[in-house]
PDB file of C-alpha atoms in Angstrom:
ATOM      1  CA  MET A   1       7.637  -0.088 -34.564  1.00 91.00           C
ATOM      2  CA  VAL A   2       8.664   0.864 -31.037  1.00 93.00           C
ATOM      3  CA  PRO A   3       7.993   4.184 -29.239  1.00 94.00           C
ATOM      4  CA  LEU A   4      11.200   6.217 -29.271  1.00 96.00           C
ATOM      5  CA  ASP A   5      11.467   6.610 -25.487  1.00 94.00           C
ATOM      6  CA  LEU A   6      11.104   2.849 -25.009  1.00 93.00           C
ATOM      7  CA  ALA A   7      13.703   2.150 -27.712  1.00 95.00           C
ATOM      8  CA  LYS A   8      16.140   4.538 -25.983  1.00 95.00           C
ATOM      9  CA  ARG A   9      15.777   2.652 -22.701  1.00 93.00           C
ATOM     10  CA  TRP A  10      16.342  -0.719 -24.361  1.00 93.00           C
ATOM     11  CA  LEU A  11      19.397   0.562 -26.228  1.00 95.00           C
ATOM     12  CA  GLN A  12      21.124   1.608 -23.006  1.00 93.00           C
ATOM     13  CA  SER A  13      24.177  -0.573 -22.314  1.00 90.00           C
ATOM     14  CA  THR A  14      24.149  -1.773 -25.947  1.00 95.00           C
ATOM     15  CA  PRO A  15      26.443  -0.780 -28.821  1.00 96.00           C
ATOM     16  CA  PHE A  16      23.744   1.637 -30.086  1.00 97.00           C
ATOM     17  CA  GLN A  17      22.211   4.917 -29.005  1.00 97.00           C
ATOM     18  CA  ILE A  18      19.519   7.271 -30.294  1.00 97.00           C
ATOM     19  CA  ARG A  19      20.184  10.983 -30.258  1.00 95.00           C
ATOM     20  CA  LYS A  20      19.423  14.186 -32.105  1.00 95.00           C
ATOM     21  CA  ASP A  21      21.503  14.973 -35.166  1.00 93.00           C
ATOM     22  CA  PRO A  22      22.284  17.812 -35.090  1.00 88.00           C
ATOM     23  CA  SER A  23      21.860  18.395 -31.368  1.00 87.00           C
ATOM     24  CA  GLY A  24      19.791  21.337 -30.226  1.00 86.00           C
ATOM     25  CA  ASN A  25      16.168  22.311 -29.957  1.00 87.00           C
ATOM     26  CA  GLY A  26      13.330  20.579 -31.725  1.00 91.00           C
ATOM     27  CA  LEU A  27      11.315  17.439 -31.219  1.00 94.00           C
ATOM     28  CA  GLU A  28      12.435  13.973 -32.251  1.00 96.00           C
ATOM     29  CA  ALA A  29      10.368  11.422 -34.130  1.00 97.00           C
ATOM     30  CA  ASP A  30       7.929   9.259 -32.161  1.00 96.00           C
ATOM     31  CA  TRP A  31       8.798   5.819 -33.546  1.00 97.00           C
ATOM     32  CA  VAL A  32      11.759   3.671 -34.553  1.00 97.00           C
ATOM     33  CA  GLY A  33      11.748   0.168 -35.996  1.00 95.00           C
ATOM     34  CA  LEU A  34      12.844  -2.132 -38.790  1.00 93.00           C
ATOM     35  CA  ASP A  35      11.357  -3.150 -42.098  1.00 90.00           C
ATOM     36  CA  ALA A  36      12.578  -6.092 -44.184  1.00 85.00           C
ATOM     37  CA  HIS A  37      15.730  -4.212 -45.224  1.00 85.00           C
ATOM     38  CA  GLY A  38      16.770  -1.772 -42.549  1.00 92.00           C
ATOM     39  CA  LEU A  39      16.168   0.900 -39.960  1.00 95.00           C
ATOM     40  CA  VAL A  40      13.007   3.023 -40.131  1.00 96.00           C
ATOM     41  CA  ILE A  41      12.363   6.304 -38.291  1.00 97.00           C
ATOM     42  CA  VAL A  42       8.740   7.478 -38.278  1.00 97.00           C
ATOM     43  CA  GLU A  43       6.671  10.512 -37.366  1.00 96.00           C
ATOM     44  CA  ALA A  44       2.964  11.018 -38.123  1.00 95.00           C
ATOM     45  CA  LYS A  45       0.915  14.172 -37.739  1.00 93.00           C
ATOM     46  CA  GLY A  46      -2.806  14.834 -37.852  1.00 89.00           C
ATOM     47  CA  SER A  47      -4.434  18.084 -38.886  1.00 84.00           C
ATOM     48  CA  HIS A  48      -7.812  19.832 -39.145  1.00 79.00           C
ATOM     49  CA  ASP A  49      -6.290  22.333 -41.616  1.00 76.00           C
ATOM     50  CA  LYS A  50      -8.947  23.945 -43.828  1.00 73.00           C
ATOM     51  CA  GLY A  51      -6.453  25.086 -46.462  1.00 70.00           C
ATOM     52  CA  SER A  52      -6.362  23.369 -49.832  1.00 64.00           C
ATOM     53  CA  ARG A  53      -3.329  24.367 -51.930  1.00 67.00           C
ATOM     54  CA  ALA A  54      -0.627  22.765 -49.765  1.00 68.00           C
ATOM     55  CA  TRP A  55      -2.584  19.515 -49.573  1.00 71.00           C
ATOM     56  CA  ARG A  56      -2.805  19.200 -53.343  1.00 66.00           C
ATOM     57  CA  GLY A  57       0.947  19.227 -54.095  1.00 62.00           C
ATOM     58  CA  PRO A  58       3.362  18.946 -55.700  1.00 63.00           C
ATOM     59  CA  SER A  59       4.550  22.558 -55.398  1.00 65.00           C
ATOM     60  CA  GLY A  60       3.948  22.836 -51.660  1.00 73.00           C
ATOM     61  CA  ILE A  61       3.490  20.704 -48.602  1.00 81.00           C
ATOM     62  CA  PRO A  62       1.357  21.339 -45.506  1.00 85.00           C
ATOM     63  CA  SER A  63       2.954  22.553 -42.289  1.00 86.00           C
ATOM     64  CA  ALA A  64       2.018  19.272 -40.560  1.00 89.00           C
ATOM     65  CA  LEU A  65       4.210  17.349 -43.005  1.00 90.00           C
ATOM     66  CA  GLN A  66       7.031  19.888 -42.750  1.00 91.00           C
ATOM     67  CA  SER A  67       7.018  19.412 -38.976  1.00 93.00           C
ATOM     68  CA  ALA A  68       7.035  15.596 -39.299  1.00 94.00           C
ATOM     69  CA  ILE A  69       9.938  15.731 -41.775  1.00 94.00           C
ATOM     70  CA  GLY A  70      11.955  17.888 -39.380  1.00 94.00           C
ATOM     71  CA  GLN A  71      11.425  15.425 -36.537  1.00 96.00           C
ATOM     72  CA  THR A  72      12.521  12.406 -38.580  1.00 96.00           C
ATOM     73  CA  GLU A  73      15.573  14.226 -39.956  1.00 95.00           C
ATOM     74  CA  ARG A  74      16.881  15.162 -36.513  1.00 95.00           C
ATOM     75  CA  THR A  75      16.435  11.623 -35.111  1.00 97.00           C
ATOM     76  CA  ALA A  76      19.268   9.164 -35.663  1.00 96.00           C
ATOM     77  CA  VAL A  77      20.749   5.915 -34.367  1.00 97.00           C
ATOM     78  CA  PHE A  78      24.516   5.786 -33.800  1.00 97.00           C
ATOM     79  CA  VAL A  79      27.096   3.115 -33.008  1.00 96.00           C
ATOM     80  CA  ARG A  80      28.536   4.277 -29.689  1.00 95.00           C
ATOM     81  CA  ALA A  81      32.143   3.154 -30.108  1.00 95.00           C
ATOM     82  CA  SER A  82      32.726   4.697 -33.528  1.00 96.00           C
ATOM     83  CA  ASN A  83      30.039   7.424 -33.479  1.00 96.00           C
ATOM     84  CA  ARG A  84      28.929   6.008 -36.829  1.00 95.00           C
ATOM     85  CA  LYS A  85      25.470   7.100 -37.900  1.00 95.00           C
ATOM     86  CA  LEU A  86      23.383   4.205 -39.174  1.00 96.00           C
ATOM     87  CA  PRO A  87      21.611   4.599 -42.507  1.00 95.00           C
ATOM     88  CA  SER A  88      17.843   4.683 -42.287  1.00 95.00           C
ATOM     89  CA  LYS A  89      14.604   5.158 -44.122  1.00 95.00           C
ATOM     90  CA  ARG A  90      12.421   8.020 -42.873  1.00 95.00           C
ATOM     91  CA  TRP A  91       8.655   8.032 -42.971  1.00 95.00           C
ATOM     92  CA  ALA A  92       6.975  11.379 -42.364  1.00 95.00           C
ATOM     93  CA  ILE A  93       3.197  11.223 -42.665  1.00 94.00           C
ATOM     94  CA  ALA A  94       0.565  13.955 -42.518  1.00 90.00           C
ATOM     95  CA  SER A  95      -3.138  13.171 -42.321  1.00 90.00           C
ATOM     96  CA  ARG A  96      -5.802  15.834 -42.807  1.00 85.00           C
ATOM     97  CA  TRP A  97      -9.066  14.651 -41.289  1.00 84.00           C
ATOM     98  CA  GLY A  98     -12.153  15.254 -43.373  1.00 80.00           C
ATOM     99  CA  THR A  99     -14.915  16.568 -41.139  1.00 79.00           C
ATOM    100  CA  GLN A 100     -18.184  18.430 -41.467  1.00 76.00           C
ATOM    101  CA  GLU A 101     -16.518  21.381 -39.794  1.00 75.00           C
ATOM    102  CA  ASN A 102     -13.589  21.788 -42.197  1.00 71.00           C
ATOM    103  CA  GLY A 103     -15.531  20.652 -45.263  1.00 77.00           C
ATOM    104  CA  ARG A 104     -12.516  18.865 -46.763  1.00 77.00           C
ATOM    105  CA  ASP A 105     -11.914  15.349 -48.027  1.00 79.00           C
ATOM    106  CA  PRO A 106      -9.661  13.109 -45.928  1.00 85.00           C
ATOM    107  CA  THR A 107      -6.093  13.439 -47.237  1.00 85.00           C
ATOM    108  CA  LEU A 108      -2.912  11.491 -46.525  1.00 86.00           C
ATOM    109  CA  ILE A 109       0.558  12.589 -47.659  1.00 87.00           C
ATOM    110  CA  ALA A 110       3.742  10.581 -47.035  1.00 89.00           C
ATOM    111  CA  TRP A 111       7.451  11.394 -47.468  1.00 91.00           C
ATOM    112  CA  ASP A 112       9.839   8.408 -47.386  1.00 91.00           C
ATOM    113  CA  PRO A 113      13.452   8.975 -48.463  1.00 91.00           C
ATOM    114  CA  GLU A 114      16.096   6.335 -47.801  1.00 89.00           C
ATOM    115  CA  ASP A 115      19.808   6.967 -47.230  1.00 87.00           C
ATOM    116  CA  GLY A 116      20.970   3.361 -47.325  1.00 86.00           C
ATOM    117  CA  LYS A 117      20.528  -0.091 -45.817  1.00 87.00           C
ATOM    118  CA  LEU A 118      21.989  -1.588 -42.644  1.00 90.00           C
ATOM    119  CA  ASP A 119      24.733  -4.171 -42.847  1.00 90.00           C
ATOM    120  CA  GLY A 120      23.794  -7.657 -41.707  1.00 91.00           C
ATOM    121  CA  GLU A 121      25.350  -7.557 -38.235  1.00 93.00           C
ATOM    122  CA  ASP A 122      23.830  -4.195 -37.295  1.00 94.00           C
ATOM    123  CA  TYR A 123      20.439  -5.382 -38.545  1.00 93.00           C
ATOM    124  CA  LYS A 124      20.548  -8.602 -36.478  1.00 92.00           C
ATOM    125  CA  SER A 125      21.625  -6.770 -33.327  1.00 93.00           C
ATOM    126  CA  LEU A 126      18.939  -4.106 -33.618  1.00 95.00           C
ATOM    127  CA  GLU A 127      16.323  -6.681 -34.567  1.00 92.00           C
ATOM    128  CA  ARG A 128      16.898  -8.606 -31.346  1.00 92.00           C
ATOM    129  CA  ILE A 129      16.757  -5.478 -29.162  1.00 93.00           C
ATOM    130  CA  LEU A 130      13.766  -3.846 -30.844  1.00 93.00           C
ATOM    131  CA  LEU A 131      11.746  -7.081 -30.918  1.00 90.00           C
ATOM    132  CA  GLN A 132      12.187  -7.372 -27.155  1.00 88.00           C
ATOM    133  CA  ALA A 133      11.220  -3.722 -26.697  1.00 90.00           C
ATOM    134  CA  ASP A 134       8.156  -4.174 -28.907  1.00 89.00           C
ATOM    135  CA  MET A 135       7.100  -7.251 -26.973  1.00 84.00           C
ATOM    136  CA  GLN A 136       7.418  -5.374 -23.695  1.00 81.00           C
ATOM    137  CA  ALA A 137       5.225  -2.581 -25.080  1.00 84.00           C
ATOM    138  CA  VAL A 138       2.556  -5.054 -26.231  1.00 83.00           C
ATOM    139  CA  ALA A 139       2.657  -6.908 -22.898  1.00 80.00           C
ATOM    140  CA  ALA A 140       2.390  -3.623 -20.980  1.00 79.00           C
ATOM    141  CA  GLY A 141      -0.718  -2.736 -22.990  1.00 81.00           C
ATOM    142  CA  MET A 142      -2.141  -6.090 -21.910  1.00 80.00           C
ATOM    143  CA  ARG A 143      -1.434  -5.188 -18.247  1.00 77.00           C
ATOM    144  CA  TYR A 144       1.564  -7.494 -17.989  1.00 76.00           C
ATOM    145  CA  THR A 145       5.007  -6.233 -17.126  1.00 67.00           C
ATOM    146  CA  GLY A 146       8.583  -7.409 -16.837  1.00 57.00           C
ATOM    147  CA  GLU A 147      12.157  -7.006 -18.028  1.00 49.00           C
ATOM    148  CA  HIS A 148      14.291  -9.007 -20.459  1.00 40.00           C
ATOM    149  CA  GLY A 149      12.429 -12.313 -20.358  1.00 40.00           C
ATOM    150  CA  ALA A 150      10.802 -12.051 -16.930  1.00 42.00           C
ATOM    151  CA  PHE A 151       7.369 -10.920 -18.059  1.00 45.00           C
ATOM    152  CA  GLY A 152       5.069 -11.070 -15.052  1.00 43.00           C
ATOM    153  CA  ILE A 153       1.596  -9.859 -14.195  1.00 41.00           C
ATOM    154  CA  ILE A 154       0.330  -6.651 -12.641  1.00 40.00           C
ATOM    155  CA  GLY A 155      -2.579  -7.802 -10.519  1.00 40.00           C
ATOM    156  CA  ASP A 156      -3.864  -8.374  -7.053  1.00 40.00           C
ATOM    157  CA  THR A 157      -1.594 -11.306  -6.240  1.00 42.00           C
ATOM    158  CA  GLY A 158       0.883  -9.190  -4.289  1.00 45.00           C
ATOM    159  CA  ARG A 159       3.856 -10.336  -6.389  1.00 46.00           C
ATOM    160  CA  THR A 160       5.017 -10.509  -9.987  1.00 46.00           C
ATOM    161  CA  PRO A 161       4.923 -14.075 -11.367  1.00 46.00           C
ATOM    162  CA  THR A 162       7.525 -15.161 -13.882  1.00 51.00           C
ATOM    163  CA  ILE A 163       6.714 -15.839 -17.504  1.00 54.00           C
ATOM    164  CA  GLU A 164       6.553 -19.570 -16.774  1.00 53.00           C
ATOM    165  CA  GLU A 165       3.803 -18.908 -14.232  1.00 56.00           C
ATOM    166  CA  GLY A 166       1.877 -16.334 -16.201  1.00 61.00           C
ATOM    167  CA  ALA A 167       2.176 -17.159 -19.877  1.00 71.00           C
ATOM    168  CA  GLY A 168       0.539 -20.556 -20.157  1.00 84.00           C
ATOM    169  CA  VAL A 169      -3.156 -19.625 -20.233  1.00 90.00           C
ATOM    170  CA  ARG A 170      -5.032 -21.765 -22.746  1.00 92.00           C
ATOM    171  CA  LEU A 171      -8.153 -19.925 -23.853  1.00 93.00           C
ATOM    172  CA  ILE A 172     -11.063 -21.754 -25.474  1.00 93.00           C
ATOM    173  CA  VAL A 173     -13.507 -19.450 -27.229  1.00 92.00           C
ATOM    174  CA  GLY A 174     -16.653 -21.071 -28.557  1.00 90.00           C
ATOM    175  CA  GLY A 175     -14.787 -24.356 -28.951  1.00 87.00           C
ATOM    176  CA  ARG A 176     -11.822 -22.700 -30.673  1.00 90.00           C
ATOM    177  CA  ARG A 177      -8.532 -23.371 -28.853  1.00 92.00           C
ATOM    178  CA  ILE A 178      -6.015 -20.537 -28.678  1.00 92.00           C
ATOM    179  CA  GLU A 179      -2.276 -21.165 -28.423  1.00 91.00           C
ATOM    180  CA  PRO A 180      -1.074 -20.811 -24.783  1.00 92.00           C
ATOM    181  CA  GLY A 181       0.088 -17.328 -23.911  1.00 91.00           C
ATOM    182  CA  LEU A 182      -0.440 -14.147 -21.920  1.00 90.00           C
ATOM    183  CA  ALA A 183      -4.186 -13.531 -22.070  1.00 91.00           C
ATOM    184  CA  VAL A 184      -6.326 -10.459 -21.504  1.00 90.00           C
ATOM    185  CA  ILE A 185      -9.903  -9.286 -21.971  1.00 92.00           C
ATOM    186  CA  LEU A 186     -10.332  -5.842 -23.561  1.00 92.00           C
ATOM    187  CA  GLY A 187     -13.330  -3.530 -23.527  1.00 90.00           C
ATOM    188  CA  PRO A 188     -14.605  -0.073 -22.499  1.00 89.00           C
ATOM    189  CA  PHE A 189     -13.439  -0.936 -18.983  1.00 86.00           C
ATOM    190  CA  GLY A 190      -9.829  -1.213 -20.188  1.00 86.00           C
ATOM    191  CA  ALA A 191      -7.597  -4.294 -20.078  1.00 87.00           C
ATOM    192  CA  MET A 192      -8.048  -7.103 -17.560  1.00 86.00           C
ATOM    193  CA  PRO A 193      -5.480  -9.948 -17.359  1.00 85.00           C
ATOM    194  CA  ILE A 194      -6.741 -13.534 -17.468  1.00 88.00           C
ATOM    195  CA  ARG A 195      -4.544 -15.694 -15.254  1.00 83.00           C
ATOM    196  CA  SER A 196      -6.585 -18.785 -14.450  1.00 86.00           C
ATOM    197  CA  ALA A 197     -10.105 -20.203 -14.275  1.00 89.00           C
ATOM    198  CA  ASN A 198     -10.556 -18.031 -11.173  1.00 88.00           C
ATOM    199  CA  ASP A 199     -10.880 -15.066 -13.560  1.00 87.00           C
ATOM    200  CA  LEU A 200     -13.793 -16.564 -15.520  1.00 90.00           C
ATOM    201  CA  PRO A 201     -16.452 -14.941 -13.279  1.00 90.00           C
ATOM    202  CA  ARG A 202     -14.855 -11.551 -13.988  1.00 86.00           C
ATOM    203  CA  ILE A 203     -15.029 -12.281 -17.709  1.00 88.00           C
ATOM    204  CA  ARG A 204     -18.724 -13.155 -17.457  1.00 89.00           C
ATOM    205  CA  GLN A 205     -19.364 -10.018 -15.443  1.00 88.00           C
ATOM    206  CA  ALA A 206     -17.530  -7.892 -18.004  1.00 87.00           C
ATOM    207  CA  ARG A 207     -19.573  -9.412 -20.840  1.00 88.00           C
ATOM    208  CA  GLU A 208     -22.786  -8.615 -18.984  1.00 87.00           C
ATOM    209  CA  PHE A 209     -21.590  -5.023 -18.748  1.00 84.00           C
ATOM    210  CA  THR A 210     -20.838  -4.874 -22.471  1.00 86.00           C
ATOM    211  CA  PRO A 211     -21.072  -7.651 -25.072  1.00 82.00           C
ATOM    212  CA  ASN A 212     -18.522  -5.886 -27.319  1.00 86.00           C
ATOM    213  CA  ILE A 213     -15.334  -7.267 -25.824  1.00 92.00           C
ATOM    214  CA  ALA A 214     -12.163  -8.708 -27.311  1.00 94.00           C
ATOM    215  CA  LEU A 215      -9.851 -11.436 -26.070  1.00 94.00           C
ATOM    216  CA  ALA A 216      -6.129 -11.255 -26.832  1.00 93.00           C
ATOM    217  CA  SER A 217      -3.342 -13.776 -26.310  1.00 93.00           C
ATOM    218  CA  LEU A 218       0.391 -13.226 -26.821  1.00 90.00           C
ATOM    219  CA  SER A 219       1.906 -16.634 -27.591  1.00 90.00           C
ATOM    220  CA  THR A 220       4.271 -18.147 -25.030  1.00 89.00           C
ATOM    221  CA  ASN A 221       6.355 -19.654 -27.857  1.00 88.00           C
ATOM    222  CA  PHE A 222       6.717 -16.226 -29.454  1.00 88.00           C
ATOM    223  CA  ILE A 223       7.736 -14.624 -26.145  1.00 87.00           C
ATOM    224  CA  GLN A 224      10.323 -17.289 -25.425  1.00 85.00           C
ATOM    225  CA  SER A 225      11.822 -17.019 -28.933  1.00 87.00           C
ATOM    226  CA  VAL A 226      12.174 -13.248 -28.640  1.00 87.00           C
ATOM    227  CA  CYS A 227      13.629 -13.454 -25.126  1.00 82.00           C
ATOM    228  CA  LYS A 228      16.268 -15.889 -26.402  1.00 83.00           C
ATOM    229  CA  GLY A 229      17.196 -13.443 -29.140  1.00 83.00           C
ATOM    230  CA  GLU A 230      15.796 -15.668 -31.871  1.00 83.00           C
ATOM    231  CA  PRO A 231      13.812 -13.744 -34.519  1.00 76.00           C
ATOM    232  CA  PRO A 232      10.395 -15.363 -34.962  1.00 75.00           C
ATOM    233  CA  VAL A 233       9.525 -17.072 -38.212  1.00 77.00           C
ATOM    234  CA  GLU A 234       7.807 -14.669 -40.604  1.00 75.00           C
ATOM    235  CA  ASP A 235       4.128 -14.660 -39.713  1.00 78.00           C
ATOM    236  CA  PRO A 236       1.813 -12.890 -42.159  1.00 85.00           C
ATOM    237  CA  LEU A 237      -1.521 -11.541 -40.977  1.00 91.00           C
ATOM    238  CA  HIS A 238      -4.145 -14.276 -40.789  1.00 92.00           C
ATOM    239  CA  THR A 239      -7.840 -13.473 -40.442  1.00 93.00           C
ATOM    240  CA  GLU A 240     -10.939 -15.580 -40.072  1.00 88.00           C
ATOM    241  CA  ASP A 241     -14.407 -15.115 -38.653  1.00 86.00           C
ATOM    242  CA  ARG A 242     -14.082 -12.463 -35.910  1.00 91.00           C
ATOM    243  CA  ALA A 243     -10.413 -13.287 -35.300  1.00 94.00           C
ATOM    244  CA  ALA A 244      -6.980 -12.091 -36.424  1.00 95.00           C
ATOM    245  CA  SER A 245      -3.430 -13.206 -35.645  1.00 92.00           C
ATOM    246  CA  GLN A 246       0.091 -12.078 -36.495  1.00 90.00           C
ATOM    247  CA  GLY A 247       3.494 -12.067 -34.837  1.00 83.00           C
ATOM    248  CA  GLY A 248       2.438 -14.225 -31.901  1.00 88.00           C
ATOM    249  CA  LEU A 249      -0.603 -12.075 -31.077  1.00 91.00           C
ATOM    250  CA  THR A 250      -4.128 -13.450 -31.520  1.00 94.00           C
ATOM    251  CA  VAL A 251      -7.238 -11.296 -31.063  1.00 95.00           C
ATOM    252  CA  ILE A 252     -10.793 -12.657 -31.048  1.00 95.00           C
ATOM    253  CA  TRP A 253     -14.065 -10.758 -30.940  1.00 95.00           C
ATOM    254  CA  PRO A 254     -16.424 -13.472 -29.650  1.00 93.00           C
ATOM    255  CA  HIS A 255     -20.090 -13.675 -30.527  1.00 91.00           C
ATOM    256  CA  GLU A 256     -22.342 -12.770 -27.628  1.00 85.00           C
ATOM    257  CA  LYS A 257     -23.343 -16.403 -27.055  1.00 85.00           C
ATOM    258  CA  GLU A 258     -19.872 -17.951 -27.467  1.00 90.00           C
ATOM    259  CA  GLU A 259     -18.603 -19.339 -24.199  1.00 91.00           C
ATOM    260  CA  VAL A 260     -15.130 -18.430 -22.959  1.00 92.00           C
ATOM    261  CA  GLN A 261     -13.294 -21.190 -21.084  1.00 91.00           C
ATOM    262  CA  ILE A 262      -9.775 -21.956 -19.865  1.00 91.00           C
ATOM    263  CA  ASP A 263      -8.227 -25.354 -20.502  1.00 88.00           C
ATOM    264  CA  GLU A 264      -6.393 -26.351 -17.346  1.00 77.00           C
TER     265      GLU A 264
END
């Protein structure tokens, strides 16, 4: 899934565009992406609604879901040259939080009609573009930035290194070696890029501030595959003790006494 505004930017100067259908007032959906079969347009809403009847169905639906449905229905992807609207699946989701204040049980309602599947060529083209957009969004969240394969680092170096300079960090966490990639430490202080062994003192200082940190690495091999327009091999979620990995991204929550090193 890719934020809609980011997807719009990446679809500029491509055969595709996202626009309202019909045009006019009203919000669009927040997310666009692909599942195993085709295009998916998604909007999710949260609510503290105290009402009960609409959340029980099937005769009525809550206003939060009605709003989400409207946003997904007016969001569409078109082929520029022919003005052909691509078929899509729409996910509209409403979540009512259960709190002491509203006295209700947590409730989740989803609406997911499908108006057809993409043909193979459209799917491949969108897959390449949206994978690159998704990778840029993940890298930006890790405090890295770049365009179309030149993912560099936002830092205090005074310049933006290329992916070859920035994406080869080899983390070692408690003796466990992590595949080389773009690395970052995450905690209450935010995200802090890890570029070399020179950053190890900052990691130690951050862990003294709070032991509840996470380390994340976005695989260099994954980045390079996506930048070349090659869809990565299917990578199901893998979890083990205090670690999880999927789609080139590995996240580790180290034990307080586990040492963090960089293999240079």
